[in-house]
Amino acid sequence: MEQMEKNRILPRTLYLVATPIGNLADLSPRAVKILSEVDFIAAEDTRNAQKLLSFFDIHGKELISYFEHNKRQKGEYILSRIEGGESCALITDAGTPAISDPGEDLVRLCAERHVTVTGAPGCCAAVHALSLSGLMTGRFAFEGFMSVNKGERKKRLAEIQRERRTMIFYEAPHKLQNTLSDLADCFGEDRKITLCRELTKLNEEICQTTLKDAIAIYQERAPKGEYVLILAGLDECPDTDTSEENPLLTLSPEEHLAHYEALGFAKMDAMKKAAKDRGISKSEFYRMLHKE
Ligand code: SAM
């Protein structure tokens, strides 16, 4: 009875419905029921959505497009209809909405306006790949797509160079070779990586290797299809730690301050810089200097 109650489609509710990442048989019966019974569906690509709905014999459902470049105005429209009493399902091209896909803003808007959000869970390529990777799964960090902007990419890699947890990246095939070489520069070529390609599809491939060998594989053949990269963290590969300790951290606080003063910084600025190197506040650094 409770189960039936839970399966009833509720008015004034947004349903996040996960869709298959390659194999249509992975759509759950509950997801099909929600898609059949909601008042309307918001979809990242309405043509893709139409194909999915036809496959499951769902016809005549109102589809509204909701994607990266119209999400602001469409989000408001979708919400106003939900607030007016309708139920809406949100789907993306594949996998779980709001994970490197449109949806995050809509869910946030619902939270701000006290609108109920629930959903039918299903596959998320990141978690599926992690579970297949053979690497540590206890603690992980989802990095999604790396920026295409060189500077931002470099900065991000520097930030995660000493990440202890297993890391998950999404990558498009035409950027894979570059990404593998950037990862090797940052984490060392012996770092373990599992490349998960075309999951749940005919050409599924799970390649457990190192960055060095992955680079060699893709020098021989062009990457094709969709990839999730699972990269071992420092906890799993401490011997591949390539980051060097900042030599300034071996100085005493007095020497550290003197170093920046010798470079021409005023005392306050030199303290600020030394504190930043040490990842502490200026007042903490001041206390270290005066041994308080
Ligand atoms: N929201 C989706 C999810 O829950 O997985 C992710 C959407 S994101 C725009 C698309 C990326 O997910 C692809 O570039 C790829 O990195 C990964 N991906 C999606 N389907 C995949 C598959 N079948 N095999 C491997 N990676 C996949």
CSV table of C-alpha atoms and ligand atoms in Angstrom, one decimal:
chain,number,residue,atom,x,y,z
A,1,MET,CA,0.0,0.0,0.0
A,2,GLU,CA,2.8,2.4,1.0
A,3,GLN,CA,4.7,1.4,-2.1
A,4,MET,CA,1.7,2.2,-4.3
A,5,GLU,CA,1.3,5.5,-2.6
A,6,LYS,CA,5.0,6.3,-3.3
A,7,ASN,CA,4.4,5.5,-7.0
A,8,ARG,CA,1.5,7.9,-7.4
A,9,ILE,CA,2.5,10.9,-9.5
A,10,LEU,CA,2.1,14.0,-7.3
A,11,PRO,CA,1.1,17.5,-8.5
A,12,ARG,CA,3.4,20.4,-7.9
A,13,THR,CA,6.5,18.2,-8.1
A,14,LEU,CA,9.6,18.0,-10.3
A,15,TYR,CA,10.8,14.4,-11.1
A,16,LEU,CA,14.4,13.9,-12.1
A,17,VAL,CA,14.4,10.8,-14.2
A,18,ALA,CA,17.7,9.1,-15.0
A,19,THR,CA,17.8,7.7,-18.6
A,20,PRO,CA,20.1,5.0,-20.0
A,21,ILE,CA,23.7,5.8,-21.0
A,22,GLY,CA,23.6,3.4,-23.9
A,23,ASN,CA,21.3,0.5,-23.4
A,24,LEU,CA,17.6,1.3,-23.4
A,25,ALA,CA,16.8,-1.8,-21.4
A,26,ASP,CA,18.3,0.0,-18.4
A,27,LEU,CA,15.3,2.3,-18.1
A,28,SER,CA,13.4,1.2,-15.0
A,29,PRO,CA,9.7,0.5,-15.0
A,30,ARG,CA,9.2,3.2,-12.5
A,31,ALA,CA,10.9,5.7,-14.7
A,32,VAL,CA,8.6,4.7,-17.6
A,33,LYS,CA,5.6,5.1,-15.3
A,34,ILE,CA,6.7,8.6,-14.3
A,35,LEU,CA,7.4,9.7,-17.9
A,36,SER,CA,4.0,8.3,-18.9
A,37,GLU,CA,2.0,10.0,-16.2
A,38,VAL,CA,3.6,13.5,-15.6
A,39,ASP,CA,1.8,16.5,-17.1
A,40,PHE,CA,4.8,17.4,-19.2
A,41,ILE,CA,8.5,16.6,-19.7
A,42,ALA,CA,11.4,19.0,-19.8
A,43,ALA,CA,14.2,17.5,-22.0
A,44,GLU,CA,17.7,18.5,-22.9
A,45,ASP,CA,17.1,17.5,-26.6
A,46,THR,CA,13.5,17.1,-27.5
A,47,ARG,CA,14.3,14.9,-30.6
A,48,ASN,CA,16.3,12.5,-28.5
A,49,ALA,CA,13.6,12.5,-25.9
A,50,GLN,CA,11.0,11.7,-28.5
A,51,LYS,CA,13.0,8.6,-29.6
A,52,LEU,CA,13.2,7.4,-26.0
A,53,LEU,CA,9.4,8.0,-25.4
A,54,SER,CA,8.5,6.2,-28.7
A,55,PHE,CA,10.6,3.2,-27.8
A,56,PHE,CA,8.6,2.9,-24.6
A,57,ASP,CA,5.3,3.5,-26.3
A,58,ILE,CA,4.7,6.8,-24.6
A,59,HIS,CA,2.8,9.1,-27.1
A,60,GLY,CA,1.4,12.6,-27.1
A,61,LYS,CA,3.4,13.8,-24.1
A,62,GLU,CA,4.2,17.6,-24.1
A,63,LEU,CA,7.9,18.1,-24.4
A,64,ILE,CA,9.7,21.4,-23.5
A,65,SER,CA,13.3,22.0,-24.3
A,66,TYR,CA,15.5,22.8,-21.3
A,67,PHE,CA,19.2,23.0,-22.1
A,68,GLU,CA,22.4,25.0,-21.2
A,69,HIS,CA,21.6,28.1,-23.3
A,70,ASN,CA,17.9,28.5,-22.5
A,71,LYS,CA,17.9,27.3,-18.9
A,72,ARG,CA,17.3,30.7,-17.3
A,73,GLN,CA,14.1,31.7,-19.0
A,74,LYS,CA,12.8,28.1,-19.4
A,75,GLY,CA,13.6,27.3,-15.8
A,76,GLU,CA,11.3,30.1,-14.7
A,77,TYR,CA,8.6,29.0,-17.1
A,78,ILE,CA,8.8,25.3,-15.9
A,79,LEU,CA,8.7,26.4,-12.3
A,80,SER,CA,5.7,28.6,-12.8
A,81,ARG,CA,3.8,25.6,-14.3
A,82,ILE,CA,4.9,23.4,-11.4
A,83,GLU,CA,3.8,26.0,-8.9
A,84,GLY,CA,0.5,26.2,-10.8
A,85,GLY,CA,-0.1,22.5,-9.8
A,86,GLU,CA,1.5,20.5,-12.6
A,87,SER,CA,4.0,17.6,-12.4
A,88,CYS,CA,7.1,17.7,-14.6
A,89,ALA,CA,9.8,15.1,-15.4
A,90,LEU,CA,13.3,16.3,-16.3
A,91,ILE,CA,15.4,14.2,-18.6
A,92,THR,CA,18.8,14.7,-20.3
A,93,ASP,CA,20.4,12.9,-23.2
A,94,ALA,CA,21.8,10.2,-21.0
A,95,GLY,CA,22.3,9.4,-17.4
A,96,THR,CA,21.3,11.4,-14.3
A,97,PRO,CA,20.1,14.9,-14.8
A,98,ALA,CA,22.1,17.6,-13.0
A,99,ILE,CA,25.3,15.7,-13.1
A,100,SER,CA,27.4,17.5,-15.8
A,101,ASP,CA,24.1,18.1,-17.4
A,102,PRO,CA,21.3,20.7,-17.2
A,103,GLY,CA,19.2,20.4,-14.0
A,104,GLU,CA,21.3,21.8,-11.2
A,105,ASP,CA,19.8,25.3,-11.6
A,106,LEU,CA,16.3,24.0,-11.8
A,107,VAL,CA,16.7,21.9,-8.7
A,108,ARG,CA,18.2,24.9,-6.9
A,109,LEU,CA,15.3,27.1,-8.0
A,110,CYS,CA,12.8,24.5,-6.7
A,111,ALA,CA,14.7,24.5,-3.3
A,112,GLU,CA,14.5,28.3,-3.1
A,113,ARG,CA,10.7,28.2,-3.9
A,114,HIS,CA,9.9,25.2,-1.7
A,115,VAL,CA,8.8,23.0,-4.6
A,116,THR,CA,9.2,19.3,-4.1
A,117,VAL,CA,11.9,17.5,-6.1
A,118,THR,CA,12.1,13.7,-6.3
A,119,GLY,CA,13.0,11.2,-9.0
A,120,ALA,CA,13.7,7.9,-10.5
A,121,PRO,CA,17.4,7.1,-10.0
A,122,GLY,CA,19.3,5.2,-12.6
A,123,CYS,CA,22.7,5.2,-14.2
A,124,CYS,CA,25.3,7.9,-13.7
A,125,ALA,CA,28.3,7.2,-16.0
A,126,ALA,CA,30.7,8.4,-13.3
A,127,VAL,CA,29.5,6.1,-10.6
A,128,HIS,CA,29.1,3.1,-12.9
A,129,ALA,CA,32.6,3.6,-14.3
A,130,LEU,CA,34.0,3.9,-10.7
A,131,SER,CA,32.4,0.7,-9.7
A,132,LEU,CA,34.0,-1.1,-12.7
A,133,SER,CA,37.4,0.5,-12.3
A,134,GLY,CA,39.2,-1.9,-10.0
A,135,LEU,CA,40.5,1.2,-8.1
A,136,MET,CA,39.7,2.3,-4.6
A,137,THR,CA,36.0,3.3,-4.4
A,138,GLY,CA,35.7,4.2,-0.7
A,139,ARG,CA,36.4,7.9,-1.2
A,140,PHE,CA,36.3,9.6,-4.6
A,141,ALA,CA,36.3,13.1,-6.1
A,142,PHE,CA,34.1,13.9,-9.2
A,143,GLU,CA,35.9,16.3,-11.5
A,144,GLY,CA,33.5,16.2,-14.4
A,145,PHE,CA,34.8,17.8,-17.6
A,146,MET,CA,38.1,19.7,-17.4
A,147,SER,CA,38.0,23.2,-18.6
A,148,VAL,CA,39.1,23.8,-22.3
A,149,ASN,CA,40.7,27.0,-21.2
A,150,LYS,CA,44.5,26.2,-20.8
A,151,GLY,CA,45.0,28.5,-17.8
A,152,GLU,CA,42.0,27.2,-15.9
A,153,ARG,CA,42.9,23.6,-16.6
A,154,LYS,CA,46.5,24.1,-15.4
A,155,LYS,CA,45.2,25.8,-12.2
A,156,ARG,CA,42.7,23.0,-11.5
A,157,LEU,CA,45.4,20.3,-12.1
A,158,ALA,CA,47.7,22.1,-9.7
A,159,GLU,CA,44.9,22.1,-7.1
A,160,ILE,CA,44.3,18.4,-7.3
A,161,GLN,CA,47.9,17.3,-7.7
A,162,ARG,CA,47.9,15.9,-4.2
A,163,GLU,CA,44.4,14.5,-4.2
A,164,ARG,CA,44.3,11.4,-2.1
A,165,ARG,CA,40.9,10.1,-3.3
A,166,THR,CA,40.2,8.3,-6.6
A,167,MET,CA,39.3,11.0,-9.2
A,168,ILE,CA,36.6,10.8,-11.9
A,169,PHE,CA,36.8,12.7,-15.2
A,170,TYR,CA,34.4,12.9,-18.1
A,171,GLU,CA,36.1,13.3,-21.5
A,172,ALA,CA,35.2,13.7,-25.2
A,173,PRO,CA,37.2,11.5,-27.6
A,174,HIS,CA,38.8,14.4,-29.5
A,175,LYS,CA,40.3,15.7,-26.3
A,176,LEU,CA,41.3,12.4,-24.7
A,177,GLN,CA,45.0,12.4,-25.9
A,178,ASN,CA,45.6,15.9,-24.7
A,179,THR,CA,44.0,15.1,-21.4
A,180,LEU,CA,46.0,12.0,-20.8
A,181,SER,CA,49.2,13.9,-21.4
A,182,ASP,CA,48.2,16.7,-19.1
A,183,LEU,CA,47.3,14.1,-16.4
A,184,ALA,CA,50.7,12.4,-16.9
A,185,ASP,CA,52.5,15.8,-16.5
A,186,CYS,CA,50.6,16.4,-13.3
A,187,PHE,CA,50.4,13.0,-11.7
A,188,GLY,CA,53.4,11.2,-13.2
A,189,GLU,CA,53.2,8.6,-16.0
A,190,ASP,CA,53.1,5.6,-13.7
A,191,ARG,CA,49.8,6.7,-12.0
A,192,LYS,CA,47.1,4.0,-12.4
A,193,ILE,CA,44.1,4.9,-14.6
A,194,THR,CA,41.0,3.0,-15.8
A,195,LEU,CA,39.5,4.1,-19.1
A,196,CYS,CA,35.9,3.2,-19.4
A,197,ARG,CA,34.6,3.6,-22.9
A,198,GLU,CA,31.1,3.2,-24.4
A,199,LEU,CA,29.7,1.7,-21.2
A,200,THR,CA,26.6,-0.5,-21.6
A,201,LYS,CA,27.0,-0.3,-25.4
A,202,LEU,CA,28.1,-2.9,-28.0
A,203,ASN,CA,31.7,-1.6,-28.0
A,204,GLU,CA,32.1,-1.3,-24.2
A,205,GLU,CA,35.8,-1.4,-23.1
A,206,ILE,CA,37.3,-1.2,-19.7
A,207,CYS,CA,41.0,-0.7,-19.8
A,208,GLN,CA,42.9,-0.8,-16.5
A,209,THR,CA,46.4,0.6,-17.1
A,210,THR,CA,48.8,3.4,-16.3
A,211,LEU,CA,48.9,6.9,-17.8
A,212,LYS,CA,52.1,6.0,-19.7
A,213,ASP,CA,50.4,2.9,-21.4
A,214,ALA,CA,47.2,4.8,-22.0
A,215,ILE,CA,49.1,7.4,-23.9
A,216,ALA,CA,50.9,4.7,-25.9
A,217,ILE,CA,47.5,3.0,-26.7
A,218,TYR,CA,46.0,6.2,-28.1
A,219,GLN,CA,49.1,7.0,-30.2
A,220,GLU,CA,48.3,3.7,-32.0
A,221,ARG,CA,44.6,4.3,-32.5
A,222,ALA,CA,42.2,7.2,-32.4
A,223,PRO,CA,39.9,7.5,-29.4
A,224,LYS,CA,36.3,6.8,-30.3
A,225,GLY,CA,33.1,7.1,-28.3
A,226,GLU,CA,32.4,8.3,-24.8
A,227,TYR,CA,34.9,8.0,-22.0
A,228,VAL,CA,35.0,8.2,-18.2
A,229,LEU,CA,38.5,8.3,-16.8
A,230,ILE,CA,39.0,6.9,-13.3
A,231,LEU,CA,42.4,8.0,-11.9
A,232,ALA,CA,44.0,6.6,-8.8
A,233,GLY,CA,44.5,9.0,-6.0
A,234,LEU,CA,47.7,9.4,-3.8
A,235,ASP,CA,46.3,6.9,-1.2
A,236,GLU,CA,46.5,4.2,-3.9
A,237,CYS,CA,49.8,5.3,-5.5
A,238,PRO,CA,51.9,7.2,-3.0
A,239,ASP,CA,55.1,6.3,-5.0
A,240,THR,CA,53.8,8.4,-8.0
A,241,ASP,CA,53.7,11.7,-6.1
A,242,THR,CA,55.3,14.1,-8.4
A,243,SER,CA,54.7,17.3,-6.5
A,244,GLU,CA,57.7,18.8,-4.8
A,245,GLU,CA,57.5,20.4,-1.4
A,246,ASN,CA,57.8,24.2,-1.6
A,247,PRO,CA,61.4,24.9,-0.5
A,248,LEU,CA,60.3,28.0,1.3
A,249,LEU,CA,58.4,25.8,3.8
A,250,THR,CA,61.7,24.5,5.1
A,251,LEU,CA,62.7,28.0,6.3
A,252,SER,CA,62.0,29.2,9.8
A,253,PRO,CA,59.3,31.9,10.0
A,254,GLU,CA,62.0,34.6,10.4
A,255,GLU,CA,63.9,33.3,7.3
A,256,HIS,CA,60.7,33.1,5.4
A,257,LEU,CA,59.8,36.7,6.2
A,258,ALA,CA,63.4,37.9,5.4
A,259,HIS,CA,63.2,36.1,2.0
A,260,TYR,CA,60.3,38.3,0.9
A,261,GLU,CA,61.7,41.4,2.4
A,262,ALA,CA,64.9,40.8,0.5
A,263,LEU,CA,62.8,40.7,-2.6
A,264,GLY,CA,61.6,44.2,-1.9
A,265,PHE,CA,58.2,43.5,-0.2
A,266,ALA,CA,57.1,45.7,2.6
A,267,LYS,CA,57.0,43.9,6.0
A,268,MET,CA,53.1,43.5,5.9
A,269,ASP,CA,53.1,42.2,2.4
A,270,ALA,CA,56.0,39.9,3.1
A,271,MET,CA,54.0,38.5,6.1
A,272,LYS,CA,50.9,38.1,3.9
A,273,LYS,CA,52.9,36.2,1.3
A,274,ALA,CA,54.7,33.9,3.8
A,275,ALA,CA,51.3,33.1,5.5
A,276,LYS,CA,49.8,32.3,2.1
A,277,ASP,CA,52.7,29.9,1.3
A,278,ARG,CA,52.0,28.1,4.6
A,279,GLY,CA,48.2,28.0,4.2
A,280,ILE,CA,47.7,30.0,7.4
A,281,SER,CA,46.3,33.5,8.2
A,282,LYS,CA,48.5,36.5,8.6
A,283,SER,CA,47.7,36.6,12.4
A,284,GLU,CA,48.7,33.0,12.8
A,285,PHE,CA,52.0,33.7,11.0
A,286,TYR,CA,52.5,36.7,13.3
A,287,ARG,CA,52.0,34.5,16.3
A,288,MET,CA,54.6,32.0,14.9
A,289,LEU,CA,57.1,34.8,14.5
A,290,HIS,CA,56.6,36.0,18.0
A,291,LYS,CA,56.2,32.5,19.4
A,292,GLU,CA,52.9,33.4,21.1
B,1,SAM,N1,24.5,13.1,-16.6
B,1,SAM,C1,25.3,12.1,-17.3
B,1,SAM,C2,25.5,11.0,-16.3
B,1,SAM,O1,24.8,10.9,-15.3
B,1,SAM,O2,26.4,10.2,-16.5
B,1,SAM,C3,26.6,12.7,-17.8
B,1,SAM,C4,26.4,13.6,-18.9
B,1,SAM,S1,27.8,14.3,-19.6
B,1,SAM,C5,27.2,15.6,-20.6
B,1,SAM,C6,28.3,13.2,-20.8
B,1,SAM,C7,29.6,12.5,-20.5
B,1,SAM,O3,29.3,11.3,-19.6
B,1,SAM,C8,30.3,11.9,-21.7
B,1,SAM,O4,31.2,12.9,-22.3
B,1,SAM,C9,31.2,10.8,-21.0
B,1,SAM,O5,32.3,11.3,-20.4
B,1,SAM,C10,30.2,10.3,-20.0
B,1,SAM,N2,29.4,9.2,-20.5
B,1,SAM,C11,28.1,9.2,-20.8
B,1,SAM,N3,27.7,8.0,-21.3
B,1,SAM,C12,28.8,7.2,-21.3
B,1,SAM,C13,29.0,5.9,-21.7
B,1,SAM,N4,28.0,5.1,-22.2
B,1,SAM,N5,30.3,5.4,-21.6
B,1,SAM,C14,31.3,6.1,-21.1
B,1,SAM,N6,31.1,7.4,-20.7
B,1,SAM,C15,29.9,7.9,-20.8
